[in-house]
XYZ file of C-alpha atoms in Angstrom:
571
model
C 1.558 -15.644 20.760
C 3.359 -12.614 19.378
C 4.049 -9.839 21.846
C 2.193 -7.433 19.551
C 2.866 -3.721 19.614
C 2.631 -3.085 23.346
C 5.760 -4.497 24.952
C 4.522 -4.655 28.540
C 4.387 -7.713 30.719
C 0.976 -7.917 32.379
C -2.582 -7.260 31.170
C -2.890 -4.431 33.687
C 0.263 -2.761 32.389
C -0.835 -3.263 28.802
C -4.154 -1.535 29.476
C -2.411 1.423 31.082
C 0.001 1.666 28.149
C -2.852 1.580 25.626
C -4.716 4.481 27.203
C -1.506 6.457 27.523
C -0.930 5.868 23.822
C -4.498 6.959 23.012
C -3.863 10.262 24.773
C -0.469 10.647 23.130
C -1.594 10.207 19.509
C -4.802 12.265 19.929
C -6.770 10.571 17.154
C -10.388 10.833 18.329
C -11.715 9.955 14.864
C -10.416 6.394 15.284
C -13.073 5.616 17.877
C -16.846 5.788 17.962
C -17.109 4.271 21.449
C -14.059 3.991 23.689
C -14.542 2.084 26.930
C -13.500 3.750 30.219
C -10.016 2.759 31.296
C -11.312 1.749 34.733
C -13.555 -0.943 33.187
C -10.699 -2.469 31.258
C -8.353 -2.245 34.236
C -10.836 -4.307 36.265
C -11.067 -6.914 33.501
C -7.272 -7.030 33.323
C -7.064 -7.840 37.038
C -9.552 -10.697 36.587
C -7.577 -11.924 33.569
C -4.397 -12.005 35.636
C -6.223 -14.127 38.221
C -7.207 -16.615 35.503
C -3.644 -16.750 34.213
C -2.311 -17.357 37.721
C -4.838 -20.178 38.109
C -3.260 -21.924 35.137
C -5.754 -21.198 32.360
C -4.258 -21.510 28.884
C -5.236 -18.300 27.093
C -3.497 -17.898 23.721
C -4.427 -14.206 23.503
C -3.990 -13.318 27.173
C -3.757 -9.561 27.547
C -4.014 -8.741 23.855
C -5.885 -5.489 23.351
C -8.684 -5.653 20.797
C -10.411 -2.930 18.788
C -13.748 -3.846 17.166
C -15.204 -2.260 14.039
C -18.507 -0.606 14.913
C -20.637 -2.768 12.662
C -19.814 -5.757 14.879
C -21.729 -6.246 18.129
C -20.163 -6.116 21.581
C -22.674 -6.645 24.383
C -23.172 -3.526 26.463
C -21.863 -1.179 23.770
C -23.866 0.561 21.051
C -23.519 -0.575 17.443
C -23.772 2.402 15.078
C -22.331 1.219 11.725
C -21.095 4.846 11.659
C -24.622 6.287 11.551
C -25.797 7.869 14.842
C -29.494 7.402 14.104
C -29.001 3.713 13.323
C -27.441 2.983 16.735
C -28.791 0.172 18.906
C -27.553 -1.325 22.187
C -26.003 -4.722 21.465
C -27.512 -7.400 23.678
C -25.083 -10.120 22.598
C -21.449 -10.151 21.526
C -20.667 -11.327 17.996
C -19.373 -14.890 18.113
C -16.003 -13.982 16.549
C -15.374 -11.336 19.207
C -16.635 -13.611 21.980
C -14.127 -16.282 20.959
C -11.258 -13.782 21.131
C -12.385 -12.585 24.562
C -12.619 -16.191 25.766
C -8.996 -16.609 24.620
C -7.885 -13.665 26.783
C -8.354 -10.575 24.597
C -9.594 -7.311 26.151
C -11.964 -5.104 24.127
C -10.886 -1.451 24.068
C -13.904 -0.153 22.189
C -15.632 0.300 18.835
C -13.848 1.860 15.869
C -14.892 4.204 13.080
C -15.671 2.962 9.559
C -17.053 3.931 6.202
C -20.758 4.084 6.973
C -22.550 0.733 6.689
C -19.198 -0.721 5.567
C -19.704 0.913 2.167
C -16.371 2.232 0.937
C -12.626 1.648 0.820
C -11.499 5.140 1.805
C -12.282 5.608 5.511
C -13.709 9.104 5.005
C -17.438 8.310 4.681
C -18.399 8.794 8.306
C -20.101 11.557 10.333
C -17.606 10.698 13.070
C -14.810 12.091 10.903
C -12.382 10.952 8.229
C -9.854 8.538 9.720
C -6.344 9.752 9.045
C -3.505 7.421 8.171
C -1.480 6.425 11.237
C 1.856 7.631 9.832
C 0.800 10.168 7.222
C -2.152 12.214 8.564
C -2.847 13.912 5.243
C -3.457 10.517 3.602
C -6.441 8.206 3.994
C -6.526 5.268 6.363
C -8.412 3.153 3.869
C -11.788 1.649 4.568
C -14.230 0.581 5.417
C -12.348 -0.825 8.434
C -10.482 2.455 8.791
C -10.446 2.882 12.559
C -9.567 -0.745 13.226
C -6.472 -0.661 11.023
C -5.392 2.717 12.409
C -5.748 1.483 16.014
C -3.255 -1.297 15.292
C -0.887 0.846 13.234
C -0.852 3.566 15.916
C 0.307 1.034 18.502
C -2.883 1.209 20.563
C -4.412 -2.213 19.864
C -2.625 -5.492 19.283
C -5.545 -6.834 17.279
C -8.514 -5.311 15.516
C -11.654 -6.770 14.017
C -12.702 -5.581 10.578
C -15.140 -6.774 7.984
C -14.499 -7.294 4.295
C -16.990 -7.391 1.444
C -15.020 -5.546 -1.223
C -11.581 -5.310 0.379
C -12.139 -3.584 3.710
C -10.023 -6.080 5.612
C -7.128 -5.740 3.175
C -6.900 -2.203 1.724
C -6.438 -0.539 5.156
C -3.782 -3.148 5.980
C -1.863 -2.214 2.836
C -2.084 1.527 3.502
C -0.745 1.060 7.040
C 1.901 -1.610 6.442
C 0.230 -4.223 8.672
C -1.277 -7.693 8.198
C -4.908 -8.337 7.259
C -6.462 -11.810 7.012
C -9.670 -12.402 5.060
C -10.432 -16.069 5.478
C -12.645 -18.123 3.184
C -16.248 -17.000 3.407
C -18.017 -18.447 6.426
C -14.920 -19.880 8.121
C -15.209 -17.067 10.671
C -18.922 -16.712 11.498
C -20.589 -13.372 10.736
C -23.092 -13.652 13.583
C -23.472 -10.246 15.224
C -22.357 -8.277 12.146
C -24.518 -5.598 10.520
C -24.663 -7.004 6.974
C -23.390 -5.118 3.960
C -23.892 -7.894 1.379
C -24.747 -10.872 3.559
C -23.637 -13.509 1.043
C -20.214 -11.883 0.614
C -19.364 -10.461 4.040
C -16.337 -11.729 5.957
C -15.093 -10.959 9.473
C -11.399 -10.096 9.255
C -8.500 -9.390 11.578
C -5.647 -6.865 11.593
C -2.362 -7.236 13.471
C 1.158 -5.900 13.235
C 2.584 -9.353 12.477
C 1.478 -12.538 10.767
C 1.796 -14.813 13.781
C -0.611 -12.840 15.954
C -3.053 -12.343 13.066
C -3.131 -16.099 12.422
C -3.579 -16.870 16.126
C -6.617 -14.590 16.189
C -8.038 -15.941 12.930
C -7.882 -19.572 14.017
C -9.373 -18.629 17.394
C -12.382 -17.098 15.620
C -12.752 -19.895 13.051
C -15.388 -22.606 13.205
C -19.063 -22.797 12.289
C -21.798 -21.411 14.511
C -25.489 -22.279 14.261
C -26.426 -18.598 14.547
C -24.794 -17.920 11.173
C -26.389 -20.122 8.500
C -23.584 -19.214 6.079
C -20.784 -20.348 8.384
C -18.651 -23.258 7.223
C -16.138 -25.729 8.630
C -12.804 -26.635 7.081
C -13.448 -29.501 4.636
C -12.112 -32.976 5.383
C -9.536 -32.720 2.580
C -8.270 -29.201 3.395
C -4.686 -28.572 2.296
C -2.315 -27.883 5.180
C 0.776 -26.601 3.375
C 1.964 -24.889 0.241
C 4.424 -26.781 -1.939
C 8.056 -26.803 -0.751
C 8.900 -25.174 -4.097
C 5.821 -22.977 -4.564
C 4.474 -21.969 -7.938
C 2.885 -18.522 -7.806
C 0.814 -16.686 -10.406
C 1.076 -12.925 -10.937
C -0.867 -10.619 -13.269
C 0.433 -9.928 -16.751
C 1.649 -6.334 -17.332
C -1.638 -5.230 -18.954
C -3.520 -6.168 -15.781
C -1.211 -3.959 -13.700
C -2.074 -0.805 -15.666
C -4.273 0.635 -12.849
C -1.267 0.834 -10.491
C 0.384 4.153 -9.774
C 4.020 4.248 -11.005
C 5.322 3.993 -7.436
C 3.142 0.971 -6.699
C 4.055 -0.659 -10.003
C 7.740 -0.450 -9.102
C 7.094 -1.742 -5.570
C 5.169 -4.723 -6.942
C 8.028 -5.545 -9.310
C 10.450 -5.441 -6.376
C 8.180 -7.696 -4.291
C 7.983 -10.274 -7.078
C 11.767 -10.150 -7.414
C 12.062 -11.018 -3.711
C 9.986 -14.149 -4.265
C 12.056 -15.159 -7.275
C 15.222 -14.713 -5.233
C 13.795 -17.245 -2.779
C 13.424 -19.802 -5.556
C 9.662 -19.389 -5.983
C 8.493 -20.125 -9.533
C 6.548 -17.083 -10.764
C 4.293 -17.191 -13.841
C 2.240 -14.427 -15.452
C -1.441 -15.160 -16.086
C -4.345 -13.197 -17.571
C -6.515 -12.066 -14.636
C -8.859 -9.910 -16.722
C -11.787 -12.318 -16.099
C -11.359 -11.714 -12.363
C -11.224 -7.956 -12.835
C -14.358 -8.113 -14.956
C -16.189 -10.062 -12.261
C -15.200 -7.427 -9.678
C -17.429 -4.864 -11.381
C -20.522 -6.863 -10.469
C -20.193 -5.891 -6.805
C -21.211 -2.268 -7.402
C -22.084 -1.965 -11.089
C -24.375 -5.003 -11.202
C -27.508 -6.115 -9.429
C -25.501 -7.705 -6.572
C -25.553 -4.274 -4.902
C -29.216 -5.020 -4.154
C -27.924 -6.971 -1.149
C -26.805 -3.660 0.356
C -30.333 -2.318 -0.011
C -31.744 -5.493 1.527
C -29.483 -4.948 4.553
C -30.196 -1.284 5.426
C -32.135 0.186 2.501
C -35.358 0.835 4.398
C -33.434 2.771 7.025
C -31.577 4.778 4.372
C -34.865 5.664 2.678
C -35.929 7.538 5.830
C -33.189 10.116 5.184
C -31.573 10.317 8.624
C -29.427 13.458 9.112
C -26.328 11.370 9.870
C -26.318 9.558 6.515
C -23.224 9.993 4.401
C -24.446 11.268 1.011
C -22.179 8.997 -1.037
C -23.186 5.908 0.944
C -26.867 6.831 0.823
C -26.676 7.278 -2.958
C -25.038 3.860 -3.478
C -27.525 2.019 -1.295
C -30.552 3.987 -2.462
C -29.789 3.383 -6.132
C -30.051 -0.371 -5.560
C -33.747 -0.129 -4.726
C -34.827 -0.130 -8.361
C -32.904 -3.249 -9.406
C -35.111 -6.108 -10.544
C -35.021 -9.824 -9.768
C -34.143 -10.982 -13.322
C -31.057 -8.758 -13.298
C -30.011 -10.222 -9.945
C -30.489 -13.771 -11.254
C -28.477 -12.940 -14.365
C -25.600 -11.640 -12.271
C -25.639 -14.766 -10.109
C -25.352 -16.859 -13.260
C -22.467 -14.688 -14.455
C -20.752 -15.157 -11.095
C -21.101 -18.940 -11.318
C -19.237 -18.865 -14.615
C -16.627 -16.506 -13.198
C -15.988 -18.825 -10.254
C -15.363 -21.713 -12.619
C -12.978 -19.512 -14.594
C -11.144 -18.507 -11.423
C -10.770 -22.149 -10.415
C -9.284 -22.983 -13.794
C -6.928 -19.974 -13.676
C -5.531 -20.893 -10.263
C -5.270 -24.657 -10.791
C -1.655 -25.742 -10.503
C -0.601 -22.688 -8.482
C -0.079 -22.336 -4.758
C -1.577 -18.868 -4.967
C -2.014 -15.640 -6.889
C 0.085 -12.665 -5.809
C -1.636 -9.325 -6.324
C -1.046 -5.738 -5.319
C -3.612 -5.048 -2.618
C -4.617 -1.675 -4.002
C -3.638 0.822 -6.683
C -2.439 3.971 -4.906
C -2.471 5.914 -1.639
C -4.624 9.031 -2.068
C -4.901 11.977 0.262
C -8.029 12.856 2.191
C -8.359 15.973 0.049
C -8.179 13.949 -3.168
C -10.925 11.625 -1.984
C -13.096 14.582 -0.989
C -12.723 15.998 -4.502
C -13.475 12.695 -6.255
C -15.048 10.284 -3.754
C -16.460 7.685 -6.150
C -13.783 7.231 -8.825
C -10.897 6.924 -6.356
C -12.844 4.476 -4.205
C -13.567 2.380 -7.287
C -9.876 2.222 -8.226
C -8.842 1.199 -4.711
C -10.960 -1.957 -5.022
C -9.553 -3.027 -8.391
C -7.771 -6.112 -7.009
C -9.966 -6.789 -3.969
C -13.584 -6.524 -5.147
C -13.725 -9.926 -6.841
C -12.384 -12.073 -3.996
C -15.558 -12.662 -2.038
C -17.725 -12.766 -5.150
C -15.579 -15.649 -6.432
C -15.200 -17.380 -3.044
C -11.474 -16.738 -2.694
C -9.428 -16.198 0.463
C -6.602 -13.693 0.890
C -3.844 -12.692 3.291
C -2.595 -9.116 2.954
C 0.961 -8.278 4.061
C 3.441 -5.486 3.439
C 5.376 -5.648 0.177
C 8.446 -3.734 -0.852
C 8.109 -0.062 0.181
C 7.694 2.600 -2.457
C 10.582 4.866 -3.415
C 9.202 7.631 -1.175
C 8.838 5.254 1.769
C 5.042 4.911 1.733
C 3.678 1.487 2.630
C 2.800 -0.847 -0.219
C 0.861 -4.042 0.284
C 0.346 -7.315 -1.555
C -2.094 -10.194 -1.165
C -1.699 -13.927 -1.442
C -5.026 -14.981 -2.989
C -6.156 -18.616 -3.009
C -9.306 -20.663 -3.683
C -11.791 -21.282 -0.889
C -10.351 -23.290 2.022
C -6.768 -23.037 0.731
C -6.170 -20.382 3.405
C -3.112 -22.150 4.827
C -1.368 -21.831 1.460
C -1.991 -18.080 1.532
C -0.488 -17.914 5.029
C 2.560 -19.908 3.872
C 3.122 -17.536 0.936
C 2.610 -14.511 3.175
C 5.265 -15.871 5.537
C 7.752 -15.988 2.664
C 6.990 -12.351 1.901
C 7.401 -11.265 5.521
C 10.474 -13.425 6.093
C 8.943 -15.114 9.139
C 8.100 -18.714 10.050
C 4.699 -19.752 8.756
C 2.160 -20.216 11.569
C -0.482 -22.915 11.446
C -3.962 -21.570 10.693
C -5.818 -24.815 9.989
C -5.591 -27.136 12.988
C -7.587 -30.099 11.694
C -4.593 -32.214 10.664
C -3.919 -35.782 11.772
C -0.270 -36.505 12.740
C 1.264 -39.091 10.422
C 4.690 -40.659 11.113
C 6.775 -41.816 8.146
C 10.080 -43.701 8.225
C 11.138 -44.504 4.661
C 10.155 -43.753 1.079
C 7.785 -40.936 2.141
C 10.483 -38.968 3.969
C 11.453 -35.625 2.473
C 13.844 -36.217 -0.411
C 12.730 -39.812 -0.871
C 10.940 -41.135 -3.986
C 7.380 -41.298 -2.617
C 7.357 -38.009 -0.742
C 5.436 -36.445 -3.644
C 2.359 -38.353 -2.453
C 2.337 -36.350 0.776
C 2.916 -33.111 -1.121
C -0.044 -33.936 -3.361
C -2.241 -34.226 -0.269
C -1.047 -30.865 1.077
C 0.626 -32.505 4.087
C 2.576 -30.227 6.429
C 5.992 -31.114 7.842
C 5.826 -31.074 11.653
C 9.366 -32.084 12.608
C 11.682 -35.033 13.143
C 10.670 -37.816 15.518
C 12.017 -41.044 16.986
C 10.076 -44.084 18.077
C 10.283 -45.699 21.470
C 12.745 -48.599 21.819
C 10.033 -51.141 21.017
C 10.586 -51.175 17.236
C 12.867 -52.859 14.723
C 13.471 -51.721 11.145
C 13.937 -53.951 8.104
C 14.802 -53.335 4.435
C 11.962 -54.716 2.310
C 12.370 -56.055 -1.204
C 9.997 -53.573 -2.881
C 10.012 -51.056 -5.742
C 10.927 -48.431 -4.853
C 12.956 -49.723 -1.886
C 11.363 -48.998 1.470
C 11.753 -50.078 5.076
C 9.342 -51.986 7.251
C 8.786 -50.950 10.861
C 7.551 -53.636 13.265
C 6.858 -53.475 16.989
C 8.705 -56.173 18.974
C 8.079 -54.981 22.521
C 9.502 -52.513 25.013
C 13.299 -52.679 25.057
C 13.399 -55.264 22.240
C 14.194 -52.740 19.517
C 15.770 -49.306 19.241
C 14.665 -45.715 18.654
C 14.050 -45.292 14.900
C 14.346 -41.881 13.282
C 11.440 -40.609 11.183
C 9.447 -37.514 10.277
C 6.034 -36.287 11.360
C 3.527 -34.673 9.002
C 0.067 -33.251 9.474
C -2.429 -34.623 6.964
C -6.083 -33.713 6.553
C -8.544 -36.422 7.668
C -9.750 -36.832 4.099
C -6.200 -36.954 2.797
C -5.278 -39.634 5.311
C -8.253 -41.702 4.175
C -7.196 -41.428 0.538
C -3.657 -42.320 1.523
C -4.749 -45.429 3.401
C -7.011 -46.565 0.556
C -4.053 -46.534 -1.851
C -1.506 -48.141 0.476
C 0.048 -51.250 -1.137
C 0.899 -54.421 0.826
C 2.800 -55.232 2.940
C 2.515 -51.677 4.276
C -0.084 -50.647 6.854
C -0.974 -47.705 9.074
C -1.105 -48.330 12.797
C -0.478 -46.598 16.112
C 3.216 -45.824 16.661
C 4.707 -45.011 20.057
C 7.161 -42.087 20.014
C 10.078 -41.545 22.337
C 8.321 -38.551 23.917
C 5.351 -40.679 24.972
C 2.935 -39.704 22.224
C 1.106 -42.223 20.060
C 0.507 -41.248 16.424
C -0.645 -42.897 13.231
C 2.346 -44.196 11.327
C 3.769 -46.661 8.825
C 4.403 -50.257 9.739
C 4.524 -53.487 7.764
C 3.181 -56.997 8.188
C 5.146 -59.283 10.486
C 5.764 -61.964 7.831
C 7.224 -59.375 5.431
C 9.537 -58.107 8.158
C 10.743 -61.626 9.031
C 11.730 -62.232 5.402
C 13.589 -58.903 5.137
C 17.046 -57.717 6.222
C 17.178 -56.241 9.723
C 18.668 -52.729 9.615
C 17.680 -51.578 13.115
C 21.288 -50.824 13.959
C 21.387 -47.924 11.504
C 18.739 -46.068 13.497
C 16.785 -44.995 10.422
C 16.225 -45.442 6.704
C 18.307 -42.504 5.482
C 21.315 -43.577 7.551
C 21.012 -47.070 6.077
C 20.900 -45.684 2.511
C 23.959 -43.537 3.151
C 25.867 -46.477 4.555
C 25.099 -48.484 1.430
C-alpha cells in the first residue's frame, strides 16, 4: 500500500496528524459531518491491536473521507440538503469493505447538492474552494472528497460519478480519480442521482493507493441489483506497445488555450514512450453526452429525489432544484426514444474504440473561479462535463490522472477511457502517464507458466497478448523436470516431469490469464502440448505447459541449457 499523504507510522499518529492538518488548513466547507477526534483515536488503538495480532489489512491506518450522499452507519446522510438528512442505519457496502481492510472514516464531505453539478459550489454548506487556489472551484459534485485528499487530510476519499464527479475534481486538484465500470463497485447505500448511471469512485494522491482501494471495494453485492462481477474473459493487461486514440483537433475546440497546450504536451509524452497515437472522430460520443441533461434521461434524477424537491425545502440549491424539477414533465415515449438512441451510441463507441488500448481525453475544459461560476452557473457547468458526461451513458470506464501542467502551473488532468470491464487497460495507460509501475486492479487471473514459444519475444507470444494476459515475472521449475526440443513448427520445447531430483530447474515466465481466456487457450492447444500442474522452485504449483511423454522421448534433450531461450542462443 502507498504511504499516502500522511507520512506517519501508526494509525494513532496518523489520526492525530489528520486533525492537526484540519485545524491548520481551516477549510470548514470541506466537511458536512466531521467525527470527533476521540472516536477515531479509539478506533486507531483497536486497529493497532488487530495489526499486532497479525491481521493482513491492505489499507491499515488509511484515513478515509466519504461523500455525504454515501451512507456511514451512525452518521447523518444529507446529500448536501439539511432538510433531506436521515440517520444512516447501515454503512454502504463500498465503505464497509474499505473499513474492513483497515481504513478509518474521518467524516462526511460536502458536495454539489444531490450530486447534481460539476462545480462544487451548489451547496448550502458553502462553496468548496480549491485546495491550492482558494479563488478557484474544487470541482464537483465530489468537491469535498477531492479537496480532503488534495489538502493532505485524507489518504483516500469516496466520491460518486454520474456525469464526471469522480474525475473533474481529480483533474482540478492534480490527484487520481478512478471511475470503474458501472456496477463493479456496488452502489448500495448511495443516494441515487441517476440510478442506472451512478458509480462509486475513489480519490487518492497516487495511482497505487487508488487502485488498492478500488479493488477492495469491487465485487457484486446482492443489495445492489445493478452490481456486476468481472467477466470470465476480462483483459488483464494493455498491449506491450499500446495503441491509443485521441480526439481530432475539431473535438478539442472546447478546451481553453492553456488546457489545449497541456493536452498536446501530455500526448507528446506518450509518443516519446513509444505509444502509437491515432486521432479519431469522437463527435458521436460528445453528442451522446448531451442526453444526460438535455434529454429525457434526466427523469432519473426526478425519480430519485423529485418528490422531495417539489416540497420546496429552504435548503434547496436553486440551480439543482430547477434541473431536477424540470424533469417532472418529461414523458415516457421521450425516455424510451433516448434509451434507443443510447443503444446506438454504445454500439458506435464500441466500434470507435475497437483496436485501441484506450482513448485519451482531457478530463475537463478549463478551471473557472468561484466568482465565474456564480455569474454563470449553468453554462460553465455544462462545459466542464464535455468529456465526462458520456462515459456512464455509454458504459465506459475511466481513470483520471494528472497530465502536463499548464503554463501558469495550474493542474491539468487527462483520462484513460476504455470499454466496460477493460478497467485494467485504463490503469496501465494511467501508469504510463504518471511514470509509475502499473498496479493490478483485476485479481481474477489464473497463473500460467510458459517455457518456450509463448515466452516474450518468441513467435507465439502474440496469442497471450490477444487474450490480454499479464506478465507476472520470471520463474523456474523444481528439479523434477527435463526439457526437450520438439520437431514442430514453429520450434518449441517440451517440458516433462521425471521426478524429484531427476531433472533440473527450467527457466520460464509466469502470466496471469483470465479464466475464460485460459479456457480458449486450452481449447486451441495443438498436440503434443498440454496444460498441467507445474511445480515451481519456490514451492508453488501453477498451470503450465508440458508435452506428452512419447513426444519428449523422441525429441532432443536440452535440459542442460536450463531454458528454451538459452538453448536458442547457443544454437
